Short mmCIF file of C-alpha atoms and ligand atoms in Angstrom, two decimals:
data_model
loop_
_atom_site.label_atom_id
_atom_site.label_comp_id
_atom_site.label_asym_id
_atom_site.label_seq_id
_atom_site.Cartn_x
_atom_site.Cartn_y
_atom_site.Cartn_z
CA MET A 1097 4.83 22.83 7.49
CA VAL A 1098 5.66 22.02 11.11
CA LYS A 1099 5.23 24.69 13.80
CA PHE A 1100 6.52 24.54 17.34
CA LEU A 1101 8.12 26.64 20.05
CA LEU A 1102 11.89 26.54 20.35
CA ASN A 1103 11.95 27.59 23.98
CA GLN A 1104 9.66 30.62 23.59
CA SER A 1105 10.22 31.39 19.92
CA ALA A 1106 7.59 30.37 17.41
CA THR A 1107 9.46 28.29 14.86
CA VAL A 1108 8.41 26.97 11.48
CA ILE A 1109 10.13 24.18 9.59
CA ASP A 1110 9.24 23.74 5.97
CA GLN A 1111 12.09 22.69 3.72
CA ILE A 1112 13.83 19.88 5.52
CA ASP A 1113 14.38 16.17 4.90
CA PRO A 1114 11.56 14.53 6.94
CA ASN A 1115 14.01 11.89 8.17
CA THR A 1116 15.98 14.59 10.02
CA THR A 1117 16.23 13.98 13.74
CA VAL A 1118 15.78 16.75 16.31
CA LEU A 1119 19.47 16.33 17.19
CA ASP A 1120 20.65 16.95 13.62
CA TYR A 1121 18.21 19.80 13.28
CA LEU A 1122 19.56 21.47 16.41
CA ARG A 1123 23.24 20.91 15.70
CA GLU A 1124 23.46 21.12 11.93
CA HIS A 1125 20.66 23.51 11.01
CA LEU A 1126 20.57 25.83 14.03
CA TYR A 1127 24.18 25.33 15.23
CA ARG A 1128 22.85 24.80 18.76
CA THR A 1129 25.59 22.44 19.77
CA GLY A 1130 24.83 22.28 23.51
CA THR A 1131 22.88 19.08 22.82
CA LYS A 1132 25.52 16.40 22.28
CA GLU A 1133 25.69 13.30 20.12
CA GLY A 1134 27.12 10.25 21.87
CA CYS A 1135 25.65 7.11 20.36
CA ALA A 1136 22.88 8.33 18.00
CA SER A 1137 20.88 5.29 19.06
CA GLY A 1138 19.00 6.34 22.20
CA ASP A 1139 21.40 4.61 24.59
CA CYS A 1140 23.60 7.26 26.21
CA GLY A 1141 21.32 10.23 26.92
CA ALA A 1142 23.91 12.84 25.80
CA CYS A 1143 21.31 14.26 23.40
CA THR A 1144 18.53 14.56 26.00
CA VAL A 1145 16.18 17.49 25.42
CA VAL A 1146 12.89 18.29 27.09
CA ILE A 1147 9.65 18.41 25.14
CA ALA A 1148 6.74 20.18 26.81
CA GLU A 1149 3.13 19.68 25.79
CA ALA A 1150 0.00 21.54 26.83
CA GLU A 1151 -2.34 19.38 28.90
CA GLY A 1152 -5.29 21.47 30.05
CA ASP A 1153 -3.84 24.76 31.31
CA LYS A 1154 -0.53 23.16 32.33
CA LEU A 1155 2.60 21.99 30.59
CA THR A 1156 3.87 18.42 30.89
CA TYR A 1157 7.64 18.25 30.59
CA ARG A 1158 9.16 15.03 29.27
CA SER A 1159 12.76 14.12 28.58
CA ALA A 1160 13.46 12.69 25.14
CA ASN A 1161 16.43 11.45 23.11
CA ALA A 1162 16.82 14.07 20.35
CA CYS A 1163 18.90 11.59 18.30
CA ILE A 1164 15.89 9.33 17.67
CA THR A 1165 13.12 11.92 17.58
CA ALA A 1166 11.89 12.92 14.13
CA VAL A 1167 11.77 16.66 13.68
CA GLY A 1168 8.20 16.57 12.32
CA SER A 1169 6.93 15.15 15.60
CA LEU A 1170 7.65 18.51 17.29
CA HIS A 1171 4.53 20.12 15.85
CA GLY A 1172 2.48 21.87 18.54
CA LYS A 1173 5.08 21.23 21.25
CA GLN A 1174 7.75 23.23 23.05
CA LEU A 1175 11.35 22.12 22.57
CA ILE A 1176 13.70 23.06 25.41
CA THR A 1177 17.44 22.48 25.16
CA ALA A 1178 20.37 23.03 27.54
CA GLU A 1179 20.93 26.51 26.05
CA ASP A 1180 17.50 27.63 27.27
CA LEU A 1181 18.05 27.03 30.96
CA LYS A 1182 20.33 29.94 31.78
CA HIS A 1183 18.34 33.14 32.29
CA ASN A 1184 19.41 36.75 32.86
CA ASN A 1185 23.00 35.53 32.87
CA GLN A 1186 22.33 33.20 35.78
CA LEU A 1187 22.57 29.44 35.74
CA HIS A 1188 19.30 27.58 36.28
CA PRO A 1189 19.16 26.13 39.84
CA VAL A 1190 19.50 22.62 38.32
CA GLN A 1191 22.73 23.68 36.60
CA GLN A 1192 24.00 25.46 39.69
CA THR A 1193 23.58 22.41 41.93
CA MET A 1194 25.43 20.29 39.38
CA VAL A 1195 28.33 22.77 39.63
CA ASP A 1196 28.11 22.86 43.45
CA CYS A 1197 28.20 19.05 43.67
CA ASP A 1198 31.12 18.70 41.20
CA GLY A 1199 28.86 16.59 38.99
CA SER A 1200 30.80 17.21 35.77
CA GLN A 1201 34.29 16.47 34.47
CA CYS A 1202 34.77 16.40 30.68
CA GLY A 1203 31.23 17.76 30.44
CA PHE A 1204 30.16 15.73 27.42
CA CYS A 1205 27.30 14.02 29.19
CA THR A 1206 26.41 17.03 31.34
CA PRO A 1207 23.81 18.79 29.14
CA GLY A 1208 21.94 15.47 28.86
CA PHE A 1209 21.98 14.90 32.62
CA ILE A 1210 20.91 18.49 33.21
CA MET A 1211 17.93 18.11 30.89
CA SER A 1212 16.84 14.85 32.59
CA MET A 1213 17.15 16.57 35.97
CA PHE A 1214 15.29 19.62 34.69
CA ALA A 1215 12.35 17.46 33.55
CA LEU A 1216 12.37 15.68 36.91
CA ARG A 1217 12.38 18.98 38.82
CA LYS A 1218 9.54 20.41 36.74
CA ASN A 1219 7.44 17.31 37.49
CA SER A 1220 8.05 16.89 41.21
CA GLN A 1221 8.14 19.04 44.31
CA THR A 1222 10.21 16.82 46.57
CA SER A 1223 13.14 14.51 46.15
CA ASP A 1224 12.37 10.80 45.75
CA PRO A 1225 15.44 8.53 45.36
CA HIS A 1226 13.52 6.05 43.22
CA LYS A 1227 12.38 8.77 40.81
CA THR A 1228 15.88 10.23 40.72
CA ILE A 1229 17.38 6.94 39.59
CA GLU A 1230 14.52 6.38 37.17
CA SER A 1231 15.08 9.81 35.62
CA LEU A 1232 18.86 9.42 35.31
CA GLY A 1233 18.85 5.75 34.23
CA GLY A 1234 19.04 6.71 30.54
CA ASN A 1235 22.09 8.99 30.94
CA LEU A 1236 25.61 7.58 30.87
CA CYS A 1237 28.71 9.30 32.22
CA ARG A 1238 32.14 7.82 31.54
CA CYS A 1239 34.17 10.04 33.89
CA THR A 1240 32.43 11.71 36.84
CA GLY A 1241 30.95 8.69 38.54
CA TYR A 1242 27.29 8.84 39.39
CA ARG A 1243 27.40 9.75 43.11
CA PRO A 1244 27.93 13.52 42.67
CA ILE A 1245 25.36 13.61 39.87
CA VAL A 1246 22.77 11.81 42.00
CA ASP A 1247 23.65 14.17 44.88
CA ALA A 1248 22.99 17.15 42.61
CA ALA A 1249 19.66 15.65 41.50
CA GLU A 1250 18.61 15.42 45.15
CA LYS A 1251 20.05 18.76 46.25
CA MET A 1252 18.27 20.66 43.46
CA TYR A 1253 15.06 20.50 45.54
CA GLU A 1254 16.60 22.87 48.07
CA VAL A 1255 16.01 25.73 45.62
CA PRO A 1256 12.36 26.72 44.91
CA CYS A 1257 11.02 25.47 41.60
CA GLU A 1258 9.80 28.89 40.44
CA ASP A 1259 11.86 29.74 37.33
CA HIS A 1260 11.42 31.55 34.03
CA PHE A 1261 9.62 28.48 32.65
CA SER A 1262 6.96 28.58 35.38
CA ARG A 1263 6.56 32.31 34.90
CA SER A 1264 5.90 31.88 31.16
CA GLU A 1265 3.80 28.70 31.43
CA LYS A 1266 0.44 30.36 30.74
CA LYS A 1267 1.79 32.16 27.67
CA VAL A 1268 3.40 28.97 26.33
CA VAL A 1269 0.21 26.94 26.82
CA GLU A 1270 -1.76 29.57 24.90
CA ALA A 1271 0.78 29.61 22.07
CA LEU A 1272 0.80 25.81 21.79
CA ASN A 1273 -3.00 25.63 21.82
CA THR A 1274 -3.12 28.22 19.05
CA ILE A 1275 -0.68 26.21 16.90
CA ASN A 1276 -2.65 23.02 17.47
CA LYS A 1277 -5.97 24.68 16.65
CA GLU A 1278 -5.00 26.64 13.59
CA GLN A 1279 -3.25 23.95 11.54
CA PRO A 1280 -4.96 20.56 11.42
CA GLU A 1281 -2.92 19.48 8.35
CA VAL A 1282 0.73 18.99 9.18
CA ALA A 1283 3.14 17.83 6.52
CA LEU A 1284 6.72 18.19 5.33
CA SER A 1285 7.96 17.45 1.84
CA ASN A 1286 11.49 17.65 0.58
CA ALA A 1287 13.33 16.10 -2.36
CA GLY A 1288 10.67 13.44 -2.93
CA LYS A 1289 10.37 12.51 0.75
CA HIS A 1290 7.23 13.21 2.74
CA PHE A 1291 6.11 13.42 6.37
CA PHE A 1292 2.43 13.46 7.31
CA SER A 1293 0.96 13.98 10.74
CA PRO A 1294 -2.79 13.29 10.57
CA ALA A 1295 -5.09 14.33 13.41
CA SER A 1296 -7.77 11.64 13.04
CA VAL A 1297 -7.74 7.89 12.59
CA ALA A 1298 -9.74 8.21 9.36
CA ASP A 1299 -7.11 10.55 7.89
CA LEU A 1300 -4.37 8.16 8.97
CA ALA A 1301 -6.17 5.24 7.31
CA ASN A 1302 -6.66 7.23 4.08
CA LEU A 1303 -3.03 8.30 3.98
CA LEU A 1304 -1.93 4.68 4.33
CA LEU A 1305 -4.21 3.71 1.42
CA GLU A 1306 -2.74 6.53 -0.67
CA TYR A 1307 0.88 5.73 0.32
CA PRO A 1308 0.98 1.95 0.90
CA GLN A 1309 4.79 2.06 1.06
CA ALA A 1310 4.71 4.55 3.97
CA LYS A 1311 6.39 3.79 7.28
CA LEU A 1312 4.31 4.44 10.37
CA LEU A 1313 6.16 6.49 12.95
CA ALA A 1314 4.99 6.34 16.57
CA GLY A 1315 7.69 7.17 19.16
CA GLY A 1316 10.45 6.41 16.64
CA THR A 1317 12.54 4.61 19.26
CA ASP A 1318 12.88 1.66 16.88
CA LEU A 1319 12.19 3.23 13.52
CA CYS A 1320 14.57 6.21 13.83
CA LEU A 1321 17.45 3.79 14.36
CA GLU A 1322 16.92 2.89 10.69
CA PHE A 1323 17.92 6.45 9.82
CA THR A 1324 20.76 6.89 12.30
CA GLN A 1325 22.31 3.41 12.41
CA PHE A 1326 21.54 1.90 9.02
CA LEU A 1327 21.27 5.16 7.04
CA ARG A 1328 18.02 3.86 5.51
CA ASP A 1329 15.72 6.82 5.01
CA ALA A 1330 11.96 6.46 4.65
CA GLU A 1331 10.39 7.94 1.54
CA VAL A 1332 7.07 8.52 3.31
CA LEU A 1333 6.61 8.79 7.07
CA ILE A 1334 3.19 8.94 8.71
CA TYR A 1335 3.32 10.05 12.35
CA THR A 1336 0.67 8.61 14.71
CA GLY A 1337 1.42 10.92 17.67
CA ARG A 1338 -1.19 13.56 16.78
CA VAL A 1339 -4.06 11.16 16.06
CA ARG A 1340 -6.52 12.11 18.80
CA ASP A 1341 -8.53 8.88 18.70
CA MET A 1342 -5.36 6.82 19.14
CA ALA A 1343 -4.11 8.81 22.14
CA GLN A 1344 -6.76 7.44 24.53
CA VAL A 1345 -6.38 5.18 27.55
CA LYS A 1346 -9.85 3.75 28.24
CA LEU A 1347 -10.89 1.39 31.02
CA THR A 1348 -14.18 -0.43 30.44
CA ASP A 1349 -15.91 -3.09 32.58
CA GLN A 1350 -13.99 -5.78 30.74
CA TYR A 1351 -10.93 -4.25 29.12
CA LEU A 1352 -8.15 -1.73 29.19
CA GLU A 1353 -7.97 -0.19 25.74
CA LEU A 1354 -4.77 1.55 24.75
CA GLY A 1355 -4.75 3.67 21.61
CA ALA A 1356 -1.75 2.88 19.42
CA ALA A 1357 -0.21 6.32 20.01
CA VAL A 1358 -0.22 6.02 23.82
CA THR A 1359 3.32 5.97 25.23
CA TYR A 1360 4.65 3.77 28.03
CA SER A 1361 4.74 6.78 30.35
CA GLN A 1362 1.09 7.51 29.59
CA SER A 1363 -0.12 3.93 30.01
CA LYS A 1364 2.06 2.78 32.91
CA ASP A 1365 -0.33 3.70 35.75
CA ALA A 1366 -3.35 2.06 34.11
CA LEU A 1367 -1.39 -1.11 33.31
CA VAL A 1368 0.15 -1.35 36.77
CA ASP A 1369 -3.25 -0.76 38.44
CA LEU A 1370 -4.56 -3.90 36.73
CA TYR A 1371 -1.37 -5.97 36.78
CA PRO A 1372 0.97 -4.69 39.52
CA ASP A 1373 3.80 -6.99 38.43
CA LEU A 1374 4.18 -4.88 35.27
CA HIS A 1375 5.66 -2.09 37.37
CA GLU A 1376 9.20 -3.43 37.32
CA LEU A 1377 9.07 -4.57 33.69
CA ILE A 1378 7.92 -1.18 32.44
CA GLU A 1379 10.51 0.65 34.53
CA ARG A 1380 13.18 -1.60 33.05
CA LEU A 1381 11.98 -1.14 29.48
CA GLY A 1382 14.49 1.23 27.90
CA SER A 1383 15.04 4.43 29.84
CA LEU A 1384 12.62 7.15 30.90
CA GLN A 1385 13.46 9.02 27.68
CA ILE A 1386 12.51 5.90 25.69
CA ARG A 1387 9.31 5.34 27.68
CA ASN A 1388 8.31 8.98 27.23
CA GLN A 1389 8.34 8.52 23.44
CA GLY A 1390 7.90 4.80 22.80
CA THR A 1391 4.56 3.04 22.45
CA ILE A 1392 3.38 -0.51 23.04
CA ALA A 1393 1.95 -0.50 19.50
CA GLY A 1394 5.46 0.27 18.21
CA ASN A 1395 6.85 -2.58 20.30
CA VAL A 1396 4.34 -4.96 18.70
CA GLY A 1397 4.63 -3.32 15.26
CA ASN A 1398 8.40 -3.72 15.31
CA ALA A 1399 7.86 -7.49 15.69
CA SER A 1400 11.22 -8.05 17.32
CA PRO A 1401 11.55 -11.47 18.99
CA ILE A 1402 13.04 -9.71 22.02
CA GLY A 1403 10.43 -6.97 22.54
CA ASP A 1404 9.25 -7.01 26.15
CA MET A 1405 5.54 -6.37 25.74
CA PRO A 1406 4.53 -9.10 23.24
CA PRO A 1407 5.04 -11.99 25.72
CA VAL A 1408 3.11 -10.01 28.33
CA LEU A 1409 0.26 -9.28 25.92
CA ILE A 1410 0.16 -12.91 24.76
CA ALA A 1411 0.04 -14.20 28.34
CA LEU A 1412 -2.75 -11.73 29.11
CA ASN A 1413 -4.69 -12.85 26.01
CA ALA A 1414 -4.70 -9.31 24.60
CA GLN A 1415 -6.05 -8.42 21.19
CA LEU A 1416 -5.16 -5.88 18.54
CA LEU A 1417 -7.74 -3.84 16.68
CA LEU A 1418 -6.30 -3.64 13.16
CA ARG A 1419 -7.62 -1.18 10.62
CA LYS A 1420 -7.33 -0.78 6.87
CA GLY A 1421 -9.38 2.05 5.35
CA GLU A 1422 -12.76 1.66 7.04
CA GLN A 1423 -12.39 -2.08 7.67
CA THR A 1424 -11.37 -3.27 11.10
CA ARG A 1425 -10.60 -6.74 12.48
CA LEU A 1426 -9.56 -8.11 15.86
CA VAL A 1427 -6.46 -10.28 16.01
CA ALA A 1428 -5.13 -11.95 19.14
CA VAL A 1429 -1.55 -10.78 19.83
CA GLU A 1430 -0.72 -14.48 19.95
CA ASP A 1431 -1.69 -14.81 16.27
CA TYR A 1432 -0.10 -11.56 15.09
CA PHE A 1433 3.48 -12.80 14.64
CA VAL A 1434 4.11 -15.19 11.72
CA LYS A 1435 7.88 -15.58 11.46
CA TYR A 1436 10.95 -13.44 12.11
CA LYS A 1437 9.79 -9.82 11.65
CA VAL A 1438 6.78 -10.97 9.60
CA THR A 1439 3.25 -10.33 10.91
CA VAL A 1440 -0.31 -10.75 9.67
CA LEU A 1441 -0.51 -6.99 9.04
CA GLN A 1442 -1.53 -6.32 5.44
CA THR A 1443 -0.32 -3.48 3.26
CA SER A 1444 -1.99 -0.21 4.42
CA GLU A 1445 -3.25 -1.89 7.59
CA PHE A 1446 -2.23 -0.65 11.04
CA ILE A 1447 -2.79 -1.22 14.74
CA GLU A 1448 -5.47 1.15 15.98
CA LYS A 1449 -5.65 -0.03 19.56
CA ILE A 1450 -4.56 -2.72 21.97
CA ILE A 1451 -7.24 -4.39 24.05
CA ILE A 1452 -6.15 -6.01 27.30
CA PRO A 1453 -8.67 -7.99 29.39
CA ARG A 1454 -9.10 -6.97 33.02
CA PRO A 1455 -7.83 -9.65 35.39
CA GLU A 1456 -10.23 -12.36 36.58
CA ALA A 1457 -10.83 -12.44 40.33
CA GLN A 1458 -8.40 -15.34 40.91
CA GLN A 1459 -5.91 -14.52 38.15
CA LEU A 1460 -2.23 -14.40 39.06
CA PHE A 1461 0.27 -12.68 36.82
CA ARG A 1462 4.06 -12.48 36.89
CA THR A 1463 6.66 -11.39 34.37
CA TYR A 1464 10.47 -11.70 34.51
CA LYS A 1465 12.97 -9.90 32.32
CA ILE A 1466 16.54 -11.16 32.00
CA SER A 1467 19.06 -8.66 30.69
CA LYS A 1468 22.73 -7.96 31.34
CA ARG A 1469 22.08 -4.54 32.83
CA LEU A 1470 19.16 -3.73 35.03
CA GLU A 1471 18.21 -0.46 33.36
CA ASP A 1472 18.03 0.51 29.74
CA ASP A 1473 18.89 -2.89 28.34
CA ILE A 1474 17.16 -5.20 25.89
CA SER A 1475 16.10 -8.64 27.16
CA ALA A 1476 18.03 -11.83 26.54
CA THR A 1477 14.72 -13.43 27.39
CA CYS A 1478 11.48 -12.29 28.95
CA GLY A 1479 8.79 -14.60 30.32
CA ALA A 1480 5.18 -13.80 31.20
CA PHE A 1481 2.91 -16.08 33.23
CA SER A 1482 -0.82 -15.80 33.81
CA LEU A 1483 -2.62 -18.51 35.78
CA GLN A 1484 -5.51 -19.40 38.03
CA ILE A 1485 -5.30 -21.94 40.82
CA ASP A 1486 -8.53 -23.43 42.03
CA GLN A 1487 -8.45 -25.65 45.13
CA GLY A 1488 -4.81 -26.47 44.61
CA LYS A 1489 -5.17 -27.28 40.90
CA VAL A 1490 -4.25 -25.07 37.96
CA SER A 1491 -7.49 -24.27 36.15
CA ASP A 1492 -6.06 -21.85 33.58
CA ILE A 1493 -2.56 -21.03 32.37
CA ARG A 1494 -0.95 -18.95 29.64
CA ILE A 1495 2.84 -18.72 29.40
CA ALA A 1496 4.70 -16.75 26.75
CA PHE A 1497 8.34 -15.95 26.12
CA GLY A 1498 10.34 -13.44 24.14
CA GLY A 1499 13.95 -14.14 23.12
CA MET A 1500 13.41 -17.90 22.90
CA ALA A 1501 12.31 -18.20 19.26
CA GLU A 1502 12.14 -16.12 16.08
CA ILE A 1503 8.83 -14.71 17.30
CA PRO A 1504 7.37 -14.08 20.76
CA LYS A 1505 5.30 -17.18 21.45
CA ARG A 1506 3.43 -19.38 23.90
CA ALA A 1507 5.05 -22.31 25.66
CA GLN A 1508 2.36 -24.85 24.84
CA HIS A 1509 4.09 -28.06 26.00
CA CYS A 1510 4.96 -26.37 29.23
CA GLU A 1511 1.37 -25.10 29.68
CA ARG A 1512 -0.03 -28.61 29.01
CA ALA A 1513 2.21 -30.02 31.74
CA ILE A 1514 0.67 -27.57 34.23
CA LEU A 1515 -3.00 -27.28 33.22
CA ASN A 1516 -5.36 -29.26 35.47
CA GLN A 1517 -2.40 -30.46 37.53
CA PRO A 1518 -1.79 -29.88 41.23
CA TRP A 1519 0.23 -26.70 41.82
CA ASN A 1520 3.31 -28.28 43.35
CA LYS A 1521 7.05 -28.73 42.87
CA GLN A 1522 6.72 -31.93 40.82
CA THR A 1523 4.41 -30.23 38.33
CA ILE A 1524 6.83 -27.32 37.99
CA GLU A 1525 9.80 -29.65 37.46
CA LEU A 1526 8.00 -31.52 34.70
CA ALA A 1527 6.81 -28.26 33.12
CA ALA A 1528 10.36 -26.87 33.19
CA SER A 1529 11.68 -29.90 31.34
CA GLU A 1530 8.84 -29.54 28.77
CA LEU A 1531 10.11 -26.04 27.92
CA ALA A 1532 12.91 -27.69 25.93
CA LYS A 1533 10.21 -29.03 23.56
CA ASP A 1534 8.71 -25.57 23.10
CA PHE A 1535 11.86 -23.67 22.24
CA THR A 1536 15.23 -24.06 20.54
CA PRO A 1537 16.76 -20.69 21.41
CA ILE A 1538 19.80 -19.27 19.63
CA THR A 1539 23.17 -18.12 20.93
CA ASP A 1540 23.98 -14.47 20.31
CA PHE A 1541 25.80 -11.63 22.05
CA ARG A 1542 23.04 -11.29 24.63
CA ALA A 1543 23.09 -14.92 25.85
CA SER A 1544 23.88 -18.48 24.88
CA ALA A 1545 21.14 -20.92 23.88
CA GLU A 1546 21.84 -22.99 27.02
CA TYR A 1547 21.59 -19.94 29.27
CA ARG A 1548 18.34 -18.83 27.67
CA LEU A 1549 16.72 -22.23 28.20
CA SER A 1550 18.08 -22.66 31.70
CA VAL A 1551 17.10 -19.16 32.89
CA SER A 1552 13.60 -19.60 31.44
CA GLN A 1553 13.23 -22.87 33.32
CA ASN A 1554 14.39 -21.08 36.45
CA MET A 1555 11.62 -18.51 35.92
CA LEU A 1556 9.10 -21.31 36.47
CA HIS A 1557 10.78 -22.23 39.77
CA ARG A 1558 10.81 -18.58 40.76
CA LEU A 1559 7.12 -18.25 39.88
CA PHE A 1560 6.36 -21.26 42.07
CA LEU A 1561 8.40 -19.95 45.00
CA GLU A 1562 6.95 -16.45 44.77
CA LEU A 1563 3.37 -17.72 44.69
CA GLU A 1564 3.94 -20.33 47.39
CA GLN A 1565 5.78 -18.02 49.74
CA PRO A 1566 4.56 -14.49 49.10
CA THR A 1567 6.83 -13.25 51.87
CA ILE A 1568 9.84 -13.89 49.60
CA GLN A 1569 10.49 -10.52 48.03
CA PRO A 1570 12.93 -10.41 45.13
CA VAL A 1571 15.67 -7.78 45.50
CA ARG A 1572 14.68 -4.88 43.34
CA ILE A 1573 17.85 -3.02 42.54
CA THR A 1574 15.76 -0.15 41.20
CA GLN A 1575 14.94 0.60 44.84
CA TYR A 1576 18.17 2.46 45.55
CA ALA A 1577 18.90 3.14 49.18
C1 FAD B 342 17.95 2.72 23.96
C2 FAD B 342 16.79 1.84 23.67
C3 FAD B 342 16.38 0.93 24.63
C4 FAD B 342 15.31 0.09 24.37
N1 FAD B 342 14.94 -0.80 25.33
C5 FAD B 342 13.93 -1.65 25.08
C6 FAD B 342 13.56 -2.60 26.05
O1 FAD B 342 14.12 -2.66 27.14
N2 FAD B 342 12.54 -3.46 25.73
C7 FAD B 342 11.89 -3.42 24.54
O2 FAD B 342 10.98 -4.20 24.31
N3 FAD B 342 12.22 -2.50 23.61
C8 FAD B 342 13.22 -1.64 23.84
N4 FAD B 342 13.58 -0.73 22.89
C9 FAD B 342 12.89 -0.71 21.60
C10 FAD B 342 11.74 0.33 21.48
O3 FAD B 342 11.89 1.37 22.39
C11 FAD B 342 10.38 -0.33 21.71
O4 FAD B 342 10.21 -1.39 20.81
C12 FAD B 342 9.23 0.68 21.56
O5 FAD B 342 8.07 0.15 22.12
C13 FAD B 342 8.95 1.06 20.12
O6 FAD B 342 7.85 1.94 20.11
P1 FAD B 342 7.85 3.27 19.23
O7 FAD B 342 6.57 3.95 19.49
O8 FAD B 342 9.07 4.06 19.47
O9 FAD B 342 7.87 2.63 17.78
P2 FAD B 342 8.45 3.18 16.35
O10 FAD B 342 9.90 3.20 16.42
O11 FAD B 342 7.76 4.47 16.05
O12 FAD B 342 7.90 2.05 15.44
C14 FAD B 342 8.39 0.72 15.52
C15 FAD B 342 7.78 -0.13 14.42
O13 FAD B 342 6.38 -0.29 14.65
C16 FAD B 342 5.64 0.21 13.55
N5 FAD B 342 4.44 0.84 14.08
C17 FAD B 342 4.37 1.91 14.90
N6 FAD B 342 3.08 2.18 15.20
C18 FAD B 342 2.34 1.26 14.54
C19 FAD B 342 0.94 1.02 14.43
N7 FAD B 342 0.04 1.80 15.04
N8 FAD B 342 0.53 0.00 13.65
C20 FAD B 342 1.43 -0.82 13.02
N9 FAD B 342 2.76 -0.63 13.07
C21 FAD B 342 3.20 0.40 13.83
C22 FAD B 342 6.57 1.18 12.84
O14 FAD B 342 6.23 1.38 11.49
C23 FAD B 342 7.91 0.50 13.03
O15 FAD B 342 8.08 -0.50 12.09
C24 FAD B 342 14.64 0.15 23.12
C25 FAD B 342 15.04 1.08 22.16
C26 FAD B 342 16.11 1.91 22.42
C27 FAD B 342 16.52 2.90 21.38
S1 FES B 343 23.19 10.46 21.33
FE1 FES B 343 23.15 8.81 22.74
S2 FES B 343 21.06 8.79 23.33
FE2 FES B 343 21.11 10.20 21.74
S1 FES B 344 31.57 14.20 32.68
FE1 FES B 344 32.65 13.17 31.12
S2 FES B 344 31.17 11.77 30.35
FE2 FES B 344 30.26 12.57 32.08
#
């Protein structure tokens, strides 16, 4: 059974297909049709809901795409939908400012925008244009135009944040803590399909031994597309989001360790502290809704050649702690991918944590993502570069690309052309030409083979220019005026 709060009402789900998404549950089981379905693939934001979780004596509100959130993952959380915002027959201040700013026309996208704005308002006291754009980047509107919506998202700060959610926060935290304490075993079974939500890594490992055919579900931002786009249901789902030991972000003297259930939103600060250049990449990875749910372990586990984090992790020489039953082994991310969508992961084995070395004193790191749209778009190619320059010579270099081969992989010819060479334009030109030996990219709807190779070569030139002339600042369109 799965227990959660639907707004303030304790709700139990028992008999339901475990592949059901929160969107289908809301619309088809509860007839709460305020949450809309646009794309059913996490792209448009029409289905945005807010999921609140108790952290200490406070609630953390996060926007999420209901269309790719499995219903079982709601256990111990509060689900808030557009219907819950109005109170005592009065619109919520976020809704009222949207009306005042004429931020809605056909209205189809509006509940999704409102929920993204609501999460933003609950998490911040003052307007910040960057955060506004970040929060709305995963919501599409085909008729209003974004100006009035952005205006509303900035104007909503003129009304005090105190609302019926703040007034009931203490009560909600208590109720969520009670649910989480009283029911360590969480499971759903229906018509031969099962959902398990273990609380410890040992239980997760045992479940995977018992059900070797099970699919691991982390944020579901890749996996749930199997249900909604390809109509391929999983017989057994094992959710990692409640595994305490895998929810940790730990910084040691040598490493940053990210448990496999840690989301992008939860790991961003720690990653950016160590490698500031990751800031832009992470903010351009999916949308805020995707980053609130998605995990780096899921990005690696999905083994897509165009995932953004594998090239970064390979360039940073990160490792994966893999576990099967009680056995664990360390595998370099570089060695994890075998061929298209095939990895070294054995049956019943899983990623327990990701171990990223702290930067060396002289280490330089850059990463560049090339996609058609700036926000919420998958890469055509993504390059990651880690190097050390000692007295004008390159003493260490690791370069990795996504989108250039059937797996994310190192550019070894290119690296060889740079290692122990003077850091100058000639070296970069030779290294760029060597890239053609490392990769034979394909042409698809994201980019042609020629473009992929050429833009990757240009990344090397950009790296050189940025490191040579640190005053050159690339235009970051995410910094809206
Ligand atoms: C709209 C949209 C935009 C996106 N944009 C981007 C983008 O810009 N860049 C990008 O790289 N990706 C993008 N993605 C893809 C996706 O969000 C990422 O790959 C994300 O990191 C997946 O993480 P998850 O936790 O949601 O994984 P899930 O969907 O839960 O799982 C993905 C796969 O990994 C496996 N898995 C999960 N956890 C483990 C584990 N602990 N051990 C072993 N296997 C595991 C699952 O079984 C599954 O096969 C986007 C997706 C959507 C829907
Ligand atoms: S319906 Fe489009 S993001 Fe969910
Ligand atoms: S108001 Fe019509 S899609 Fe946004």
